[in-house]
Each structure stands twice: as C-alpha cells, then as structure tokens.
Amino acid sequence: MSQIQPKINRLLDTINHIVLDKQYAVKLAVSCLLADGHLLLQDLPGMGKTTLAHALAVLFGMDFNRVQFTNDMLPADILGMMVYDQTRQEFYFRQGAVFTQLLLADEINRSSPKTQSALLEAMEERQVTQDGKTYLLPKPFFVIATQNPVQQAGVYPLPESQLDRFLMCVSLGYPSPTAERELLEGKDRRELLSGLTAILTAQDVLIAQQEVRNMYIAPVVLDYIQRLVAKSRASQEYHGLSPRGVLALKRACQAYAYVSGQNNVAIDDVQAVFSAVADHRLGQRFVPFHHLGGTKAHTLAEQIIAQVAVD
C-alpha cells in the first residue's frame, strides 16, 4: 500500500463528515484531482457544491484562490494583465487569480463565453500566454468549478471545448432524510470548514498522481473500455467520446482504483467513473433529481453501460 493511502482515507472521512451522505460523489471528486484532472460540480444552488470544493481545497494542502464569476468579469481578471511601472518606465505582467495550485471557479457559467474561454489554455497546457510570452502555472494545478443548471436565469452554457477540459462532472443532488436531519441538528457547515487543516501536501499530491499513472490496467479491462467508447460513437443522436475523452476515462478509472486502495484497475472501477467522465462530453445536460426518493434519471452514459457486455 502507498504511504499516501492512509492520508487519503482520512481525507475522505473528513469530507464525508461535512458533506453528508455523498460518499460516492466525494470519492469521484478526490479521484478526479489525483488523476491530475479538473472537476466540474454541477447542481442546483444550495446543494453543497461550494462547501465540497472549499473542503477539497483546504484538505489537499495547496495554495488556492477563489473567484466568484459574474457576467461583467473580464479574462484579465482571471489571467492577469500587463501593467505599466512608472518607476522603471516599463510594462510588467501582473499575475491573475489563475496563478495558484488550486483555483475555485465559483458559478463559472455566470461569466460570458469570452471569459470562460480564457481558462482553456490554462486548464489544458498549464500555462498562460500574454503579449507573446508564456508564463507557467504552479504544479500541481487544479480547477474546481461549480455551475448552476442552464435552465436558470443569468447563466451561459459552457461550450463543448470548455466542458472537455473537465475530467469529471459530478452532481450531488438532494440529501437523504437522515442526512438532512443531521444538517438541521448539527453545526453550521461554515463553522466546520473553518476548523479544517490540510491532510495532504502539494508534494503528496504529485507523488499520488505518479502512482495513479502507474496503476496497472489488464487487457480485458482495456477491451471493455474500447467497447464502451465504440458504443458511444455508434449513436446518431450525440457525438461519441473523442480520443482525449478515452484517455480521460483511463486516468479516471486508474485514480478511482487507487483511491479505493487497489493495486490494479477492475471493470467495476470503469463503470464507477464512466458517467462522470462521459456524460458532459456526450452532450448530456443537467439531469434533475426526482423530488421523491432522490433518484436520478438514467443518463446517456448509464444507458451505454447497460447495453455493453462486460465480457
């Protein structure tokens, strides 16, 4: 077992005491970050998206900035800008909020498409280019973004190119009656967040990412991944997974197996992450949770899993 594994178990336990009854979503979120990907949290307002993002930021022990996206925000507010220094009589680059190890982009789809696209280079290439000069971002570098459903007022749908930069898209949904009662009787979530301290360090994260990349995937599991991908491309109703999406799926299932304490990737790990990796790439928009029971309608990815044989 990796020396980092006990820390990951503690991290999961800590978050699950704050974000109640969402163990699966929390595990996906942690797997996403350890896979060196970016995380999109999508749900109705007030479901705990920002609470989960804030807890991850603190517990991963990295420098982080939080940006509240608004419709009047400009790309320079995130990336930075050239500023004139009167003393030296020359321009210099003033770094924006993106120059951090973990960027919390809150309500990202309330900004204009121009501002959203400003993050494309940073998320994919981990760098920012201004006036022909390239500035590297810190390592590790994560973006955790939250967004509200596109049906709500004042939001701009994220374009496909932006969605594709997120390794996973995760929704929380309504809490169970038991968890909701605990919320009503327990401490305020802000009070619990204020008492958090880092469990991992940035160096731990880099080590874990390398261990994730080394997770073994047997040929039979790769065969299953390819069958899922082929099925996604067979439909006339939506675009199938791209090669980048396939590689994202591979990293995600490696990370999920790693977070689970396994030594190799199983088919169950592929099935566990497939919806989070594939739905937003297949064009699946926000899927509302039923008011009764808290169950979610079948997504495109879940339909594909049901139609593809395991062996």
mmCIF file of C-alpha atoms in Angstrom:
data_model
loop_
_atom_site.group_PDB
_atom_site.id
_atom_site.type_symbol
_atom_site.label_atom_id
_atom_site.label_comp_id
_atom_site.label_asym_id
_atom_site.label_seq_id
_atom_site.Cartn_x
_atom_site.Cartn_y
_atom_site.Cartn_z
ATOM 1 C CA MET A 1 0.000 0.000 0.000
ATOM 2 C CA SER A 2 1.186 3.511 -0.783
ATOM 3 C CA GLN A 3 2.328 5.638 2.158
ATOM 4 C CA ILE A 4 -0.148 8.273 0.994
ATOM 5 C CA GLN A 5 -3.138 5.904 1.122
ATOM 6 C CA PRO A 6 -3.827 6.364 4.875
ATOM 7 C CA LYS A 7 -3.895 10.139 4.330
ATOM 8 C CA ILE A 8 -6.391 9.735 1.513
ATOM 9 C CA ASN A 9 -8.636 7.614 3.737
ATOM 10 C CA ARG A 10 -8.505 10.314 6.430
ATOM 11 C CA LEU A 11 -9.290 12.969 3.832
ATOM 12 C CA LEU A 12 -12.338 11.050 2.613
ATOM 13 C CA ASP A 13 -13.599 10.534 6.161
ATOM 14 C CA THR A 14 -13.162 14.224 6.951
ATOM 15 C CA ILE A 15 -15.083 15.416 3.894
ATOM 16 C CA ASN A 16 -17.860 12.899 4.491
ATOM 17 C CA HIS A 17 -18.430 14.407 7.937
ATOM 18 C CA ILE A 18 -19.036 17.782 6.280
ATOM 19 C CA VAL A 19 -20.765 16.846 3.020
ATOM 20 C CA LEU A 20 -23.200 14.269 4.353
ATOM 21 C CA ASP A 21 -24.467 11.167 2.564
ATOM 22 C CA LYS A 22 -22.465 11.868 -0.624
ATOM 23 C CA GLN A 23 -19.659 9.311 -0.290
ATOM 24 C CA TYR A 24 -19.738 8.330 -3.970
ATOM 25 C CA ALA A 25 -19.609 11.925 -5.244
ATOM 26 C CA VAL A 26 -16.803 12.745 -2.784
ATOM 27 C CA LYS A 27 -14.792 9.721 -3.914
ATOM 28 C CA LEU A 28 -15.218 10.763 -7.544
ATOM 29 C CA ALA A 29 -14.058 14.292 -6.722
ATOM 30 C CA VAL A 30 -10.921 13.085 -4.932
ATOM 31 C CA SER A 31 -10.200 10.648 -7.761
ATOM 32 C CA CYS A 32 -10.528 13.463 -10.285
ATOM 33 C CA LEU A 33 -7.911 15.591 -8.567
ATOM 34 C CA LEU A 34 -5.482 12.706 -8.081
ATOM 35 C CA ALA A 35 -5.875 11.882 -11.786
ATOM 36 C CA ASP A 36 -4.450 15.368 -12.500
ATOM 37 C CA GLY A 37 -7.761 16.484 -13.946
ATOM 38 C CA HIS A 38 -10.185 19.336 -13.415
ATOM 39 C CA LEU A 39 -13.529 18.969 -11.663
ATOM 40 C CA LEU A 40 -16.903 20.477 -12.579
ATOM 41 C CA LEU A 41 -19.542 20.393 -9.841
ATOM 42 C CA GLN A 42 -22.996 20.869 -11.352
ATOM 43 C CA ASP A 43 -26.217 21.087 -9.408
ATOM 44 C CA LEU A 44 -28.984 23.329 -8.148
ATOM 45 C CA PRO A 45 -27.961 26.213 -5.866
ATOM 46 C CA GLY A 46 -27.618 25.315 -2.203
ATOM 47 C CA MET A 47 -26.724 21.642 -2.685
ATOM 48 C CA GLY A 48 -23.233 21.908 -1.173
ATOM 49 C CA LYS A 49 -21.092 22.389 -4.299
ATOM 50 C CA THR A 50 -19.040 25.233 -2.877
ATOM 51 C CA THR A 51 -18.768 23.510 0.506
ATOM 52 C CA LEU A 52 -17.285 20.410 -1.143
ATOM 53 C CA ALA A 53 -14.935 22.495 -3.281
ATOM 54 C CA HIS A 54 -13.745 24.508 -0.278
ATOM 55 C CA ALA A 55 -13.145 21.362 1.778
ATOM 56 C CA LEU A 56 -11.093 19.810 -1.034
ATOM 57 C CA ALA A 57 -9.043 22.976 -1.399
ATOM 58 C CA VAL A 58 -8.117 23.066 2.296
ATOM 59 C CA LEU A 59 -7.527 19.336 2.825
ATOM 60 C CA PHE A 60 -5.269 18.945 -0.221
ATOM 61 C CA GLY A 61 -2.909 21.461 1.376
ATOM 62 C CA MET A 62 -2.322 23.607 -1.687
ATOM 63 C CA ASP A 63 -2.327 27.327 -2.313
ATOM 64 C CA PHE A 64 -5.717 28.279 -3.646
ATOM 65 C CA ASN A 65 -7.686 31.253 -4.910
ATOM 66 C CA ARG A 66 -11.432 31.580 -5.132
ATOM 67 C CA VAL A 67 -13.011 33.604 -7.923
ATOM 68 C CA GLN A 68 -16.723 34.412 -7.940
ATOM 69 C CA PHE A 69 -17.642 34.540 -11.623
ATOM 70 C CA THR A 70 -20.039 37.274 -12.748
ATOM 71 C CA ASN A 71 -21.363 38.434 -16.104
ATOM 72 C CA ASP A 72 -19.148 41.529 -16.140
ATOM 73 C CA MET A 73 -15.900 39.668 -15.420
ATOM 74 C CA LEU A 74 -13.089 40.035 -17.967
ATOM 75 C CA PRO A 75 -10.397 37.495 -18.940
ATOM 76 C CA ALA A 76 -7.753 39.763 -17.398
ATOM 77 C CA ASP A 77 -9.459 39.386 -14.012
ATOM 78 C CA ILE A 78 -8.503 35.702 -14.094
ATOM 79 C CA LEU A 79 -5.315 35.521 -16.147
ATOM 80 C CA GLY A 80 -3.666 38.833 -15.288
ATOM 81 C CA MET A 81 -2.625 41.822 -17.376
ATOM 82 C CA MET A 82 0.277 43.981 -18.468
ATOM 83 C CA VAL A 83 0.712 46.935 -16.095
ATOM 84 C CA TYR A 84 2.935 49.969 -16.576
ATOM 85 C CA ASP A 85 5.524 50.620 -13.859
ATOM 86 C CA GLN A 86 6.156 54.345 -13.788
ATOM 87 C CA THR A 87 9.271 53.980 -11.650
ATOM 88 C CA ARG A 88 11.019 51.656 -14.092
ATOM 89 C CA GLN A 89 9.146 53.081 -17.075
ATOM 90 C CA GLU A 90 8.277 49.687 -18.460
ATOM 91 C CA PHE A 91 5.421 47.202 -18.591
ATOM 92 C CA TYR A 92 5.343 44.093 -16.439
ATOM 93 C CA PHE A 93 2.891 41.202 -16.144
ATOM 94 C CA ARG A 94 0.697 41.226 -13.054
ATOM 95 C CA GLN A 95 -0.439 37.656 -12.421
ATOM 96 C CA GLY A 96 -4.137 36.938 -12.059
ATOM 97 C CA ALA A 97 -6.024 34.561 -9.784
ATOM 98 C CA VAL A 98 -5.240 31.561 -12.013
ATOM 99 C CA PHE A 99 -1.632 31.562 -10.784
ATOM 100 C CA THR A 100 -2.275 29.224 -7.891
ATOM 101 C CA GLN A 101 -2.234 25.492 -7.260
ATOM 102 C CA LEU A 102 -5.983 25.187 -6.879
ATOM 103 C CA LEU A 103 -8.436 27.616 -8.463
ATOM 104 C CA LEU A 104 -12.013 27.548 -7.202
ATOM 105 C CA ALA A 105 -14.110 28.986 -10.042
ATOM 106 C CA ASP A 106 -17.463 29.536 -8.368
ATOM 107 C CA GLU A 107 -20.518 29.670 -10.659
ATOM 108 C CA ILE A 108 -18.312 29.622 -13.742
ATOM 109 C CA ASN A 109 -21.248 29.720 -16.136
ATOM 110 C CA ARG A 110 -22.374 33.125 -14.904
ATOM 111 C CA SER A 111 -19.481 34.693 -16.833
ATOM 112 C CA SER A 112 -19.552 35.403 -20.560
ATOM 113 C CA PRO A 113 -18.250 32.838 -23.080
ATOM 114 C CA LYS A 114 -15.230 35.100 -23.710
ATOM 115 C CA THR A 115 -14.243 34.932 -20.057
ATOM 116 C CA GLN A 116 -14.925 31.196 -19.851
ATOM 117 C CA SER A 117 -12.629 30.554 -22.813
ATOM 118 C CA ALA A 118 -9.808 32.416 -21.072
ATOM 119 C CA LEU A 119 -9.273 29.294 -18.968
ATOM 120 C CA LEU A 120 -8.844 26.910 -21.905
ATOM 121 C CA GLU A 121 -5.062 27.258 -22.272
ATOM 122 C CA ALA A 122 -4.521 27.247 -18.518
ATOM 123 C CA MET A 123 -6.536 24.061 -17.996
ATOM 124 C CA GLU A 124 -5.084 22.122 -20.912
ATOM 125 C CA GLU A 125 -1.474 23.306 -21.147
ATOM 126 C CA ARG A 126 -0.970 24.598 -17.583
ATOM 127 C CA GLN A 127 0.308 27.941 -18.845
ATOM 128 C CA VAL A 128 -0.843 31.451 -19.696
ATOM 129 C CA THR A 129 0.271 33.414 -22.762
ATOM 130 C CA GLN A 130 0.228 37.203 -22.667
ATOM 131 C CA ASP A 131 1.717 39.503 -25.321
ATOM 132 C CA GLY A 132 3.569 36.601 -26.886
ATOM 133 C CA LYS A 133 5.217 35.487 -23.644
ATOM 134 C CA THR A 134 4.375 32.261 -21.853
ATOM 135 C CA TYR A 135 4.040 32.015 -18.069
ATOM 136 C CA LEU A 136 3.949 28.545 -16.495
ATOM 137 C CA LEU A 137 1.403 27.767 -13.789
ATOM 138 C CA PRO A 138 2.370 26.130 -10.466
ATOM 139 C CA LYS A 139 2.407 22.369 -10.013
ATOM 140 C CA PRO A 140 0.090 20.743 -9.236
ATOM 141 C CA PHE A 141 -2.627 22.847 -10.849
ATOM 142 C CA PHE A 142 -6.323 22.095 -10.463
ATOM 143 C CA VAL A 143 -9.510 23.903 -11.382
ATOM 144 C CA ILE A 144 -12.600 23.096 -9.352
ATOM 145 C CA ALA A 145 -15.552 24.855 -10.949
ATOM 146 C CA THR A 146 -19.172 24.984 -9.840
ATOM 147 C CA GLN A 147 -22.046 25.732 -12.159
ATOM 148 C CA ASN A 148 -25.803 26.064 -11.920
ATOM 149 C CA PRO A 149 -28.212 24.427 -14.380
ATOM 150 C CA VAL A 150 -28.529 26.211 -17.720
ATOM 151 C CA GLN A 151 -32.288 26.463 -17.159
ATOM 152 C CA GLN A 152 -31.663 29.127 -14.514
ATOM 153 C CA ALA A 153 -31.578 32.841 -15.249
ATOM 154 C CA GLY A 154 -28.299 34.667 -15.816
ATOM 155 C CA VAL A 155 -26.149 31.730 -16.903
ATOM 156 C CA TYR A 156 -24.270 30.974 -20.119
ATOM 157 C CA PRO A 157 -23.934 27.317 -21.173
ATOM 158 C CA LEU A 158 -20.331 26.131 -21.175
ATOM 159 C CA PRO A 159 -19.188 25.366 -24.738
ATOM 160 C CA GLU A 160 -18.139 21.819 -25.623
ATOM 161 C CA SER A 161 -14.461 22.808 -25.805
ATOM 162 C CA GLN A 162 -14.640 24.091 -22.227
ATOM 163 C CA LEU A 163 -16.571 21.076 -20.937
ATOM 164 C CA ASP A 164 -13.993 18.746 -22.474
ATOM 165 C CA ARG A 165 -11.277 20.284 -20.283
ATOM 166 C CA PHE A 166 -13.019 18.940 -17.186
ATOM 167 C CA LEU A 167 -12.053 15.359 -16.461
ATOM 168 C CA MET A 168 -15.245 14.789 -14.490
ATOM 169 C CA CYS A 169 -18.615 16.426 -13.992
ATOM 170 C CA VAL A 170 -20.216 15.468 -10.682
ATOM 171 C CA SER A 171 -23.635 16.281 -9.211
ATOM 172 C CA LEU A 172 -24.611 15.977 -5.558
ATOM 173 C CA GLY A 173 -28.400 16.005 -5.503
ATOM 174 C CA TYR A 174 -30.744 16.256 -2.545
ATOM 175 C CA PRO A 175 -29.664 14.738 0.788
ATOM 176 C CA SER A 176 -31.442 11.764 2.259
ATOM 177 C CA PRO A 177 -33.950 12.496 5.054
ATOM 178 C CA THR A 178 -31.461 11.160 7.624
ATOM 179 C CA ALA A 179 -28.636 13.390 6.344
ATOM 180 C CA GLU A 180 -30.965 16.378 6.152
ATOM 181 C CA ARG A 181 -31.996 15.869 9.774
ATOM 182 C CA GLU A 182 -28.330 15.775 10.761
ATOM 183 C CA LEU A 183 -27.817 19.041 8.884
ATOM 184 C CA LEU A 184 -30.691 20.610 10.803
ATOM 185 C CA GLU A 185 -29.449 19.432 14.189
ATOM 186 C CA GLY A 186 -25.692 19.744 13.611
ATOM 187 C CA LYS A 187 -23.174 22.549 13.337
ATOM 188 C CA ASP A 188 -23.155 25.088 10.542
ATOM 189 C CA ARG A 189 -21.085 23.907 7.561
ATOM 190 C CA ARG A 190 -19.081 27.159 7.532
ATOM 191 C CA GLU A 191 -18.066 26.537 11.137
ATOM 192 C CA LEU A 192 -16.909 23.031 10.254
ATOM 193 C CA LEU A 193 -14.935 24.313 7.257
ATOM 194 C CA SER A 194 -13.165 26.904 9.374
ATOM 195 C CA GLY A 195 -11.769 24.132 11.577
ATOM 196 C CA LEU A 196 -10.210 22.123 8.745
ATOM 197 C CA THR A 197 -6.462 21.703 8.357
ATOM 198 C CA ALA A 198 -4.509 20.198 5.476
ATOM 199 C CA ILE A 199 -4.102 16.415 5.414
ATOM 200 C CA LEU A 200 -2.031 16.163 2.237
ATOM 201 C CA THR A 201 0.692 18.423 0.898
ATOM 202 C CA ALA A 202 1.334 19.553 -2.658
ATOM 203 C CA GLN A 203 4.253 17.095 -2.779
ATOM 204 C CA ASP A 204 1.944 14.277 -1.635
ATOM 205 C CA VAL A 205 -0.383 15.132 -4.496
ATOM 206 C CA LEU A 206 2.421 14.971 -7.067
ATOM 207 C CA ILE A 207 3.534 11.587 -5.717
ATOM 208 C CA ALA A 208 -0.034 10.261 -5.750
ATOM 209 C CA GLN A 209 -0.514 11.435 -9.335
ATOM 210 C CA GLN A 210 2.546 9.482 -10.415
ATOM 211 C CA GLU A 211 1.327 6.388 -8.573
ATOM 212 C CA VAL A 212 -2.047 6.750 -10.297
ATOM 213 C CA ARG A 213 -0.372 6.838 -13.715
ATOM 214 C CA ASN A 214 1.427 3.580 -12.826
ATOM 215 C CA MET A 215 -1.783 1.708 -11.907
ATOM 216 C CA TYR A 216 -1.985 -1.491 -13.955
ATOM 217 C CA ILE A 217 -4.877 -1.991 -16.381
ATOM 218 C CA ALA A 218 -5.296 -5.522 -17.726
ATOM 219 C CA PRO A 219 -6.021 -6.046 -21.447
ATOM 220 C CA VAL A 220 -9.511 -7.348 -20.608
ATOM 221 C CA VAL A 221 -10.324 -4.032 -18.892
ATOM 222 C CA LEU A 222 -8.953 -2.049 -21.839
ATOM 223 C CA ASP A 223 -11.139 -4.174 -24.122
ATOM 224 C CA TYR A 224 -14.171 -3.202 -22.052
ATOM 225 C CA ILE A 225 -13.229 0.494 -22.228
ATOM 226 C CA GLN A 226 -12.981 0.264 -26.006
ATOM 227 C CA ARG A 227 -16.400 -1.402 -26.237
ATOM 228 C CA LEU A 228 -17.947 1.414 -24.213
ATOM 229 C CA VAL A 229 -16.281 4.006 -26.425
ATOM 230 C CA ALA A 230 -17.361 2.238 -29.614
ATOM 231 C CA LYS A 231 -20.944 2.168 -28.356
ATOM 232 C CA SER A 232 -20.836 5.896 -27.618
ATOM 233 C CA ARG A 233 -19.762 6.546 -31.212
ATOM 234 C CA ALA A 234 -22.471 4.374 -32.738
ATOM 235 C CA SER A 235 -25.332 6.750 -31.912
ATOM 236 C CA GLN A 236 -26.709 9.299 -34.365
ATOM 237 C CA GLU A 237 -28.110 11.427 -31.546
ATOM 238 C CA TYR A 238 -24.851 12.608 -29.960
ATOM 239 C CA HIS A 239 -21.123 12.718 -30.617
ATOM 240 C CA GLY A 240 -19.116 9.834 -29.200
ATOM 241 C CA LEU A 241 -16.099 10.088 -26.950
ATOM 242 C CA SER A 242 -13.020 11.602 -28.575
ATOM 243 C CA PRO A 243 -9.516 10.143 -28.144
ATOM 244 C CA ARG A 244 -8.947 12.745 -25.419
ATOM 245 C CA GLY A 245 -12.111 11.522 -23.731
ATOM 246 C CA VAL A 246 -10.841 7.936 -23.888
ATOM 247 C CA LEU A 247 -7.569 8.909 -22.220
ATOM 248 C CA ALA A 248 -9.548 10.827 -19.610
ATOM 249 C CA LEU A 249 -11.581 7.698 -18.888
ATOM 250 C CA LYS A 250 -8.398 5.661 -18.468
ATOM 251 C CA ARG A 251 -6.897 8.156 -15.978
ATOM 252 C CA ALA A 252 -10.149 8.414 -14.084
ATOM 253 C CA CYS A 253 -10.568 4.674 -13.536
ATOM 254 C CA GLN A 254 -6.890 4.392 -12.529
ATOM 255 C CA ALA A 255 -7.415 7.112 -9.927
ATOM 256 C CA TYR A 256 -10.658 5.589 -8.650
ATOM 257 C CA ALA A 257 -8.942 2.227 -8.170
ATOM 258 C CA TYR A 258 -6.060 3.993 -6.407
ATOM 259 C CA VAL A 259 -8.389 5.855 -4.034
ATOM 260 C CA SER A 260 -10.124 2.532 -3.345
ATOM 261 C CA GLY A 261 -6.801 1.050 -2.190
ATOM 262 C CA GLN A 262 -6.461 -1.418 -5.071
ATOM 263 C CA ASN A 263 -3.338 -2.446 -6.954
ATOM 264 C CA ASN A 264 -4.947 -2.613 -10.387
ATOM 265 C CA VAL A 265 -7.985 -1.383 -12.269
ATOM 266 C CA ALA A 266 -11.131 -3.541 -12.376
ATOM 267 C CA ILE A 267 -14.167 -3.293 -14.620
ATOM 268 C CA ASP A 268 -16.151 -2.051 -11.614
ATOM 269 C CA ASP A 269 -13.843 0.986 -11.483
ATOM 270 C CA VAL A 270 -14.551 1.782 -15.137
ATOM 271 C CA GLN A 271 -18.290 1.581 -14.527
ATOM 272 C CA ALA A 272 -17.986 3.734 -11.399
ATOM 273 C CA VAL A 273 -16.401 6.675 -13.228
ATOM 274 C CA PHE A 274 -17.925 6.340 -16.704
ATOM 275 C CA SER A 275 -20.912 8.632 -16.177
ATOM 276 C CA ALA A 276 -18.832 11.338 -14.508
ATOM 277 C CA VAL A 277 -16.305 11.264 -17.357
ATOM 278 C CA ALA A 278 -18.592 10.705 -20.330
ATOM 279 C CA ASP A 279 -21.960 12.409 -19.842
ATOM 280 C CA HIS A 280 -20.808 16.012 -20.208
ATOM 281 C CA ARG A 281 -18.727 15.019 -23.241
ATOM 282 C CA LEU A 282 -21.704 13.296 -24.864
ATOM 283 C CA GLY A 283 -23.822 16.423 -24.565
ATOM 284 C CA GLN A 284 -25.777 15.293 -21.504
ATOM 285 C CA ARG A 285 -27.156 18.413 -19.875
ATOM 286 C CA PHE A 286 -28.171 18.783 -16.253
ATOM 287 C CA VAL A 287 -30.286 15.813 -15.119
ATOM 288 C CA PRO A 288 -32.700 16.899 -12.366
ATOM 289 C CA PHE A 289 -33.147 14.721 -9.331
ATOM 290 C CA HIS A 290 -36.637 13.474 -8.647
ATOM 291 C CA HIS A 291 -38.312 15.232 -5.748
ATOM 292 C CA LEU A 292 -39.329 11.922 -4.220
ATOM 293 C CA GLY A 293 -36.689 9.376 -3.383
ATOM 294 C CA GLY A 294 -33.685 11.377 -4.592
ATOM 295 C CA THR A 295 -33.042 9.010 -7.508
ATOM 296 C CA LYS A 296 -31.653 10.299 -10.771
ATOM 297 C CA ALA A 297 -32.932 9.566 -14.253
ATOM 298 C CA HIS A 298 -30.740 7.346 -16.410
ATOM 299 C CA THR A 299 -28.081 9.358 -18.208
ATOM 300 C CA LEU A 300 -26.613 8.672 -21.634
ATOM 301 C CA ALA A 301 -23.558 7.027 -20.087
ATOM 302 C CA GLU A 302 -25.672 4.794 -17.863
ATOM 303 C CA GLN A 303 -27.631 3.673 -20.910
ATOM 304 C CA ILE A 304 -24.373 2.784 -22.687
ATOM 305 C CA ILE A 305 -23.161 0.755 -19.701
ATOM 306 C CA ALA A 306 -26.443 -1.161 -19.675
ATOM 307 C CA GLN A 307 -26.077 -2.006 -23.367
ATOM 308 C CA VAL A 308 -22.413 -3.120 -23.401
ATOM 309 C CA ALA A 309 -21.465 -6.629 -22.329
ATOM 310 C CA VAL A 310 -18.788 -6.968 -19.651
ATOM 311 C CA ASP A 311 -17.093 -9.893 -21.435
#
